[in-house]
């Protein structure tokens, strides 16, 4: 994994726009939506449209996850108090 910081885990190409897009879209969604399902839906739709289908997004303050994902298509990070898990599978 590219980053072993406990506040973020990133397995995405470093030279792509994906990491920046994830942070930018998450920041926008957290500022404009109050419900976690709306935040995750916004981020998922953005990634499906820009990077192809089958992205999954989980947003919340407390959750656990164990999931399979495509290589170089996984990111876990925080935007403020909100944890965001974004990955592609399928």
N, CA, C and O atoms as CSV, one atom per row, in Angstrom:
chain,resi,resn,atom,element,x,y,z
A,1,UNK,N,N,0.831,-1.167,0.000
A,1,UNK,CA,C,0.000,0.000,0.000
A,1,UNK,C,C,0.879,1.236,0.000
A,1,UNK,O,O,1.962,1.252,0.586
A,2,UNK,N,N,0.402,2.248,-0.656
A,2,UNK,CA,C,1.203,3.448,-0.837
A,2,UNK,C,C,1.400,4.225,0.454
A,2,UNK,O,O,2.419,4.896,0.613
A,3,UNK,N,N,0.455,4.151,1.374
A,3,UNK,CA,C,0.539,4.969,2.579
A,3,UNK,C,C,0.091,4.132,3.773
A,3,UNK,O,O,-1.003,3.568,3.748
A,4,UNK,N,N,0.902,4.040,4.803
A,4,UNK,CA,C,0.583,3.232,5.978
A,4,UNK,C,C,0.063,4.070,7.151
A,4,UNK,O,O,-0.083,3.543,8.255
A,5,UNK,N,N,-0.217,5.351,6.942
A,5,UNK,CA,C,-0.799,6.204,7.958
A,5,UNK,C,C,-2.146,5.614,8.372
A,5,UNK,O,O,-2.925,5.215,7.506
A,6,UNK,N,N,-2.439,5.548,9.662
A,6,UNK,CA,C,-3.693,4.960,10.127
A,6,UNK,C,C,-4.901,5.796,9.754
A,6,UNK,O,O,-6.017,5.277,9.735
A,7,UNK,N,N,-4.715,7.082,9.454
A,7,UNK,CA,C,-5.820,7.943,9.063
A,7,UNK,C,C,-6.169,7.800,7.590
A,7,UNK,O,O,-7.194,8.311,7.139
A,8,UNK,N,N,-5.326,7.113,6.843
A,8,UNK,CA,C,-5.613,6.881,5.437
A,8,UNK,C,C,-4.867,5.660,4.940
A,8,UNK,O,O,-3.739,5.387,5.350
A,9,UNK,N,N,-5.507,4.942,4.062
A,9,UNK,CA,C,-4.882,3.811,3.390
A,9,UNK,C,C,-5.187,3.986,1.912
A,9,UNK,O,O,-6.350,4.021,1.510
A,10,UNK,N,N,-4.151,4.096,1.115
A,10,UNK,CA,C,-4.339,4.386,-0.300
A,10,UNK,C,C,-3.648,3.328,-1.148
A,10,UNK,O,O,-2.451,3.082,-0.997
A,11,UNK,N,N,-4.407,2.705,-2.039
A,11,UNK,CA,C,-3.863,1.819,-3.054
A,11,UNK,C,C,-4.449,2.269,-4.391
A,11,UNK,O,O,-5.334,1.626,-4.955
A,12,UNK,N,N,-3.925,3.392,-4.876
A,12,UNK,CA,C,-4.322,3.971,-6.154
A,12,UNK,C,C,-3.060,4.461,-6.848
A,12,UNK,O,O,-2.066,4.768,-6.190
A,13,UNK,N,N,-3.096,4.536,-8.177
A,13,UNK,CA,C,-1.917,5.029,-8.891
A,13,UNK,C,C,-1.565,6.450,-8.456
A,13,UNK,O,O,-2.425,7.331,-8.442
A,14,UNK,N,N,-0.301,6.669,-8.101
A,14,UNK,CA,C,0.111,7.979,-7.605
A,14,UNK,C,C,0.051,9.051,-8.678
A,14,UNK,O,O,-0.169,10.218,-8.351
A,15,UNK,N,N,0.235,8.709,-9.925
A,15,UNK,CA,C,0.253,9.696,-11.000
A,15,UNK,C,C,-1.123,9.951,-11.610
A,15,UNK,O,O,-1.231,10.724,-12.561
A,16,UNK,N,N,-2.167,9.328,-11.095
A,16,UNK,CA,C,-3.508,9.523,-11.651
A,16,UNK,C,C,-4.244,10.630,-10.891
A,16,UNK,O,O,-3.775,11.121,-9.864
A,17,UNK,N,N,-5.391,11.001,-11.416
A,17,UNK,CA,C,-6.227,12.019,-10.767
A,17,UNK,C,C,-7.125,11.422,-9.691
A,17,UNK,O,O,-7.816,12.165,-8.993
A,18,UNK,N,N,-7.134,10.113,-9.542
A,18,UNK,CA,C,-8.087,9.467,-8.637
A,18,UNK,C,C,-7.987,9.945,-7.194
A,18,UNK,O,O,-9.008,10.218,-6.564
A,19,UNK,N,N,-6.787,10.047,-6.669
A,19,UNK,CA,C,-6.617,10.449,-5.271
A,19,UNK,C,C,-7.127,11.868,-5.072
A,19,UNK,O,O,-7.875,12.135,-4.131
A,20,UNK,N,N,-6.729,12.771,-5.944
A,20,UNK,CA,C,-7.189,14.157,-5.847
A,20,UNK,C,C,-8.699,14.244,-6.036
A,20,UNK,O,O,-9.369,14.982,-5.314
A,21,UNK,N,N,-9.246,13.496,-7.002
A,21,UNK,CA,C,-10.690,13.489,-7.214
A,21,UNK,C,C,-11.429,12.981,-5.984
A,21,UNK,O,O,-12.459,13.541,-5.607
A,22,UNK,N,N,-10.918,11.933,-5.359
A,22,UNK,CA,C,-11.577,11.383,-4.168
A,22,UNK,C,C,-11.629,12.430,-3.057
A,22,UNK,O,O,-12.676,12.629,-2.442
A,23,UNK,N,N,-10.537,13.081,-2.806
A,23,UNK,CA,C,-10.499,14.104,-1.749
A,23,UNK,C,C,-11.373,15.310,-2.090
A,23,UNK,O,O,-12.104,15.809,-1.234
A,24,UNK,N,N,-11.301,15.774,-3.321
A,24,UNK,CA,C,-12.081,16.940,-3.741
A,24,UNK,C,C,-13.578,16.657,-3.690
A,24,UNK,O,O,-14.350,17.465,-3.174
A,25,UNK,N,N,-13.987,15.510,-4.226
A,25,UNK,CA,C,-15.407,15.173,-4.236
A,25,UNK,C,C,-15.926,14.883,-2.826
A,25,UNK,O,O,-17.063,15.225,-2.502
A,26,UNK,N,N,-15.105,14.262,-1.998
A,26,UNK,CA,C,-15.504,14.006,-0.608
A,26,UNK,C,C,-15.693,15.324,0.142
A,26,UNK,O,O,-16.673,15.494,0.868
A,27,UNK,N,N,-14.770,16.238,-0.033
A,27,UNK,CA,C,-14.874,17.548,0.628
A,27,UNK,C,C,-16.173,18.242,0.214
A,27,UNK,O,O,-16.909,18.756,1.057
A,28,UNK,N,N,-16.447,18.251,-1.097
A,28,UNK,CA,C,-17.672,18.878,-1.599
A,28,UNK,C,C,-18.912,18.197,-1.015
A,28,UNK,O,O,-19.828,18.870,-0.543
A,29,UNK,N,N,-18.939,16.875,-1.046
A,29,UNK,CA,C,-20.111,16.130,-0.582
A,29,UNK,C,C,-20.367,16.344,0.909
A,29,UNK,O,O,-21.513,16.530,1.319
A,30,UNK,N,N,-19.310,16.320,1.720
A,30,UNK,CA,C,-19.471,16.511,3.167
A,30,UNK,C,C,-19.990,17.919,3.464
A,30,UNK,O,O,-20.775,18.108,4.394
A,31,UNK,N,N,-19.555,18.901,2.679
A,31,UNK,CA,C,-20.012,20.278,2.878
A,31,UNK,C,C,-21.453,20.489,2.422
A,31,UNK,O,O,-22.158,21.322,2.991
A,32,UNK,N,N,-21.909,19.745,1.399
A,32,UNK,CA,C,-23.220,20.003,0.808
A,32,UNK,C,C,-24.322,19.024,1.204
A,32,UNK,O,O,-25.502,19.318,1.013
A,33,UNK,N,N,-23.960,17.875,1.747
A,33,UNK,CA,C,-24.956,16.882,2.150
A,33,UNK,C,C,-24.765,16.550,3.618
A,33,UNK,O,O,-23.638,16.523,4.111
A,34,UNK,N,N,-25.855,16.300,4.313
A,34,UNK,CA,C,-25.773,15.994,5.745
A,34,UNK,C,C,-25.962,14.515,6.047
A,34,UNK,O,O,-25.568,14.047,7.115
A,35,UNK,N,N,-26.554,13.780,5.126
A,35,UNK,CA,C,-26.852,12.363,5.339
A,35,UNK,C,C,-25.753,11.524,4.687
A,35,UNK,O,O,-25.392,11.754,3.532
A,36,UNK,N,N,-25.225,10.553,5.429
A,36,UNK,CA,C,-24.117,9.739,4.933
A,36,UNK,C,C,-24.432,9.035,3.624
A,36,UNK,O,O,-23.562,8.922,2.761
A,37,UNK,N,N,-25.672,8.557,3.460
A,37,UNK,CA,C,-26.025,7.863,2.216
A,37,UNK,C,C,-25.983,8.817,1.023
A,37,UNK,O,O,-25.646,8.397,-0.084
A,38,UNK,N,N,-26.317,10.082,1.224
A,38,UNK,CA,C,-26.239,11.067,0.141
A,38,UNK,C,C,-24.781,11.364,-0.221
A,38,UNK,O,O,-24.444,11.526,-1.394
A,39,UNK,N,N,-23.926,11.432,0.797
A,39,UNK,CA,C,-22.499,11.666,0.571
A,39,UNK,C,C,-21.902,10.513,-0.233
A,39,UNK,O,O,-21.212,10.736,-1.228
A,40,UNK,N,N,-22.167,9.291,0.196
A,40,UNK,CA,C,-21.604,8.128,-0.494
A,40,UNK,C,C,-22.161,7.994,-1.903
A,40,UNK,O,O,-21.423,7.639,-2.822
A,41,UNK,N,N,-23.436,8.268,-2.090
A,41,UNK,CA,C,-24.045,8.198,-3.413
A,41,UNK,C,C,-23.407,9.216,-4.364
A,41,UNK,O,O,-23.139,8.895,-5.522
A,42,UNK,N,N,-23.168,10.416,-3.893
A,42,UNK,CA,C,-22.543,11.457,-4.714
A,42,UNK,C,C,-21.140,11.029,-5.166
A,42,UNK,O,O,-20.806,11.137,-6.346
A,43,UNK,N,N,-20.326,10.546,-4.230
A,43,UNK,CA,C,-18.957,10.135,-4.555
A,43,UNK,C,C,-18.961,8.943,-5.511
A,43,UNK,O,O,-18.209,8.920,-6.485
A,44,UNK,N,N,-19.811,7.954,-5.228
A,44,UNK,CA,C,-19.905,6.765,-6.084
A,44,UNK,C,C,-20.288,7.142,-7.513
A,44,UNK,O,O,-19.667,6.670,-8.465
A,45,UNK,N,N,-21.296,7.980,-7.666
A,45,UNK,CA,C,-21.739,8.371,-9.013
A,45,UNK,C,C,-20.633,9.106,-9.766
A,45,UNK,O,O,-20.437,8.881,-10.961
A,46,UNK,N,N,-19.908,9.989,-9.067
A,46,UNK,CA,C,-18.799,10.698,-9.714
A,46,UNK,C,C,-17.770,9.707,-10.237
A,46,UNK,O,O,-17.334,9.814,-11.384
A,47,UNK,N,N,-17.376,8.742,-9.410
A,47,UNK,CA,C,-16.352,7.777,-9.823
A,47,UNK,C,C,-16.864,6.826,-10.898
A,47,UNK,O,O,-16.111,6.466,-11.803
A,48,UNK,N,N,-18.127,6.411,-10.820
A,48,UNK,CA,C,-18.695,5.570,-11.876
A,48,UNK,C,C,-18.664,6.287,-13.218
A,48,UNK,O,O,-18.333,5.682,-14.237
A,49,UNK,N,N,-19.003,7.564,-13.226
A,49,UNK,CA,C,-19.044,8.322,-14.475
A,49,UNK,C,C,-17.641,8.587,-15.027
A,49,UNK,O,O,-17.425,8.470,-16.234
A,50,UNK,N,N,-16.692,8.940,-14.166
A,50,UNK,CA,C,-15.368,9.305,-14.641
A,50,UNK,C,C,-14.454,8.105,-14.878
A,50,UNK,O,O,-13.676,8.100,-15.831
A,51,UNK,N,N,-14.543,7.076,-14.007
A,51,UNK,CA,C,-13.590,5.963,-14.059
A,51,UNK,C,C,-14.226,4.618,-14.394
A,51,UNK,O,O,-13.575,3.581,-14.264
A,52,UNK,N,N,-15.480,4.621,-14.819
A,52,UNK,CA,C,-16.152,3.379,-15.163
A,52,UNK,C,C,-16.924,2.815,-13.992
A,52,UNK,O,O,-16.679,3.188,-12.845
A,53,UNK,N,N,-17.866,1.909,-14.273
A,53,UNK,CA,C,-18.774,1.418,-13.231
A,53,UNK,C,C,-18.136,0.477,-12.203
A,53,UNK,O,O,-16.984,0.056,-12.312
A,54,UNK,N,N,-18.947,0.188,-11.225
A,54,UNK,CA,C,-18.680,-0.758,-10.137
A,54,UNK,C,C,-17.819,-0.204,-9.014
A,54,UNK,O,O,-17.075,-0.950,-8.378
A,55,UNK,N,N,-17.913,1.112,-8.761
A,55,UNK,CA,C,-17.289,1.697,-7.586
A,55,UNK,C,C,-18.245,1.548,-6.410
A,55,UNK,O,O,-19.464,1.556,-6.581
A,56,UNK,N,N,-17.686,1.414,-5.231
A,56,UNK,CA,C,-18.464,1.303,-3.996
A,56,UNK,C,C,-17.935,2.350,-3.023
A,56,UNK,O,O,-16.731,2.598,-2.957
A,57,UNK,N,N,-18.845,2.960,-2.271
A,57,UNK,CA,C,-18.438,3.997,-1.336
A,57,UNK,C,C,-19.211,3.827,-0.030
A,57,UNK,O,O,-20.439,3.737,-0.027
A,58,UNK,N,N,-18.477,3.785,1.071
A,58,UNK,CA,C,-19.059,3.674,2.407
A,58,UNK,C,C,-18.634,4.918,3.176
A,58,UNK,O,O,-17.457,5.278,3.187
A,59,UNK,N,N,-19.597,5.570,3.817
A,59,UNK,CA,C,-19.323,6.794,4.560
A,59,UNK,C,C,-19.955,6.688,5.938
A,59,UNK,O,O,-21.100,6.256,6.072
A,60,UNK,N,N,-19.208,7.084,6.963
A,60,UNK,CA,C,-19.753,7.082,8.316
A,60,UNK,C,C,-18.703,7.433,9.344
A,60,UNK,O,O,-17.522,7.585,9.034
A,61,UNK,N,N,-19.160,7.558,10.571
A,61,UNK,CA,C,-18.243,7.883,11.662
A,61,UNK,C,C,-17.677,6.629,12.317
A,61,UNK,O,O,-16.572,6.659,12.857
A,62,UNK,N,N,-18.426,5.526,12.274
A,62,UNK,CA,C,-17.979,4.279,12.893
A,62,UNK,C,C,-18.427,3.105,12.019
A,62,UNK,O,O,-19.623,2.842,11.892
A,63,UNK,N,N,-17.474,2.411,11.425
A,63,UNK,CA,C,-17.801,1.191,10.696
A,63,UNK,C,C,-16.539,0.358,10.513
A,63,UNK,O,O,-15.419,0.866,10.586
A,64,UNK,N,N,-16.745,-0.915,10.276
A,64,UNK,CA,C,-15.659,-1.840,9.962
A,64,UNK,C,C,-15.898,-2.375,8.561
A,64,UNK,O,O,-17.031,-2.417,8.082
A,65,UNK,N,N,-14.830,-2.778,7.921
A,65,UNK,CA,C,-14.979,-3.306,6.577
A,65,UNK,C,C,-13.902,-4.353,6.306
A,65,UNK,O,O,-12.762,-4.242,6.755
A,66,UNK,N,N,-14.298,-5.341,5.577
A,66,UNK,CA,C,-13.371,-6.331,5.043
A,66,UNK,C,C,-13.867,-6.606,3.634
A,66,UNK,O,O,-14.914,-7.230,3.462
A,67,UNK,N,N,-13.140,-6.156,2.629
A,67,UNK,CA,C,-13.647,-6.281,1.270
A,67,UNK,C,C,-12.526,-6.597,0.286
A,67,UNK,O,O,-11.357,-6.295,0.526
A,68,UNK,N,N,-12.909,-7.202,-0.806
A,68,UNK,CA,C,-11.993,-7.427,-1.922
A,68,UNK,C,C,-12.144,-6.268,-2.884
A,68,UNK,O,O,-13.221,-5.685,-3.008
A,69,UNK,N,N,-11.045,-5.934,-3.573
A,69,UNK,CA,C,-11.106,-4.820,-4.514
A,69,UNK,C,C,-10.093,-5.035,-5.624
A,69,UNK,O,O,-9.159,-5.826,-5.492
A,70,UNK,N,N,-10.295,-4.320,-6.715
A,70,UNK,CA,C,-9.362,-4.379,-7.828
A,70,UNK,C,C,-8.061,-3.676,-7.435
A,70,UNK,O,O,-8.082,-2.669,-6.728
A,71,UNK,N,N,-6.952,-4.203,-7.890
A,71,UNK,CA,C,-5.648,-3.625,-7.598
A,71,UNK,C,C,-5.597,-2.149,-8.010
A,71,UNK,O,O,-6.059,-1.777,-9.088
A,72,UNK,N,N,-5.032,-1.323,-7.138
A,72,UNK,CA,C,-4.876,0.121,-7.373
A,72,UNK,C,C,-6.205,0.852,-7.461
A,72,UNK,O,O,-6.308,1.876,-8.135
A,73,UNK,N,N,-7.223,0.332,-6.783
A,73,UNK,CA,C,-8.551,0.954,-6.802
A,73,UNK,C,C,-9.165,0.947,-5.403
A,73,UNK,O,O,-10.303,0.512,-5.225
A,74,UNK,N,N,-8.412,1.429,-4.409
A,74,UNK,CA,C,-8.885,1.413,-3.024
A,74,UNK,C,C,-8.362,2.646,-2.295
A,74,UNK,O,O,-7.195,3.014,-2.429
A,75,UNK,N,N,-9.247,3.278,-1.520
A,75,UNK,CA,C,-8.821,4.417,-0.714
A,75,UNK,C,C,-9.717,4.527,0.513
A,75,UNK,O,O,-10.943,4.540,0.411
A,76,UNK,N,N,-9.077,4.605,1.670
A,76,UNK,CA,C,-9.768,4.870,2.930
A,76,UNK,C,C,-9.142,6.131,3.514
A,76,UNK,O,O,-7.921,6.223,3.646
A,77,UNK,N,N,-9.986,7.104,3.864
A,77,UNK,CA,C,-9.475,8.358,4.389
A,77,UNK,C,C,-10.572,9.077,5.169
A,77,UNK,O,O,-11.731,8.664,5.160
A,78,UNK,N,N,-10.193,10.137,5.831
A,78,UNK,CA,C,-11.144,10.959,6.581
A,78,UNK,C,C,-11.300,12.317,5.926
A,78,UNK,O,O,-10.335,12.923,5.460
A,79,UNK,N,N,-12.528,12.775,5.904
A,79,UNK,CA,C,-12.832,14.157,5.547
A,79,UNK,C,C,-13.531,14.741,6.768
A,79,UNK,O,O,-14.718,14.506,6.997
A,80,UNK,N,N,-12.775,15.504,7.541
A,80,UNK,CA,C,-13.289,15.969,8.828
A,80,UNK,C,C,-13.485,14.780,9.745
A,80,UNK,O,O,-12.573,13.974,9.927
A,81,UNK,N,N,-14.669,14.666,10.322
A,81,UNK,CA,C,-15.008,13.556,11.225
A,81,UNK,C,C,-15.514,12.320,10.475
A,81,UNK,O,O,-15.707,11.261,11.073
A,82,UNK,N,N,-15.726,12.461,9.170
A,82,UNK,CA,C,-16.352,11.405,8.385
A,82,UNK,C,C,-15.306,10.492,7.746
A,82,UNK,O,O,-14.412,10.956,7.039
A,83,UNK,N,N,-15.431,9.192,8.005
A,83,UNK,CA,C,-14.565,8.207,7.359
A,83,UNK,C,C,-15.168,7.853,6.003
A,83,UNK,O,O,-16.384,7.715,5.869
A,84,UNK,N,N,-14.301,7.708,5.000
A,84,UNK,CA,C,-14.764,7.399,3.652
A,84,UNK,C,C,-13.941,6.234,3.103
A,84,UNK,O,O,-12.711,6.279,3.069
A,85,UNK,N,N,-14.646,5.201,2.680
A,85,UNK,CA,C,-14.033,4.051,2.041
A,85,UNK,C,C,-14.524,4.015,0.602
A,85,UNK,O,O,-15.727,3.946,0.350
A,86,UNK,N,N,-13.598,4.061,-0.330
A,86,UNK,CA,C,-13.935,4.074,-1.750
A,86,UNK,C,C,-13.118,2.986,-2.440
A,86,UNK,O,O,-11.892,2.964,-2.333
A,87,UNK,N,N,-13.794,2.090,-3.142
A,87,UNK,CA,C,-13.075,1.029,-3.836
A,87,UNK,C,C,-13.864,0.549,-5.051
A,87,UNK,O,O,-15.072,0.764,-5.151
A,88,UNK,N,N,-13.164,-0.099,-5.961
A,88,UNK,CA,C,-13.792,-0.635,-7.155
A,88,UNK,C,C,-13.695,-2.151,-7.143
A,88,UNK,O,O,-12.638,-2.717,-6.863
A,89,UNK,N,N,-14.821,-2.806,-7.453
A,89,UNK,CA,C,-14.846,-4.264,-7.533
A,89,UNK,C,C,-15.947,-4.664,-8.488
A,89,UNK,O,O,-17.087,-4.214,-8.363
A,90,UNK,N,N,-15.609,-5.496,-9.425
A,90,UNK,CA,C,-16.640,-6.012,-10.311
A,90,UNK,C,C,-16.399,-5.805,-11.755
A,90,UNK,O,O,-17.217,-6.209,-12.581
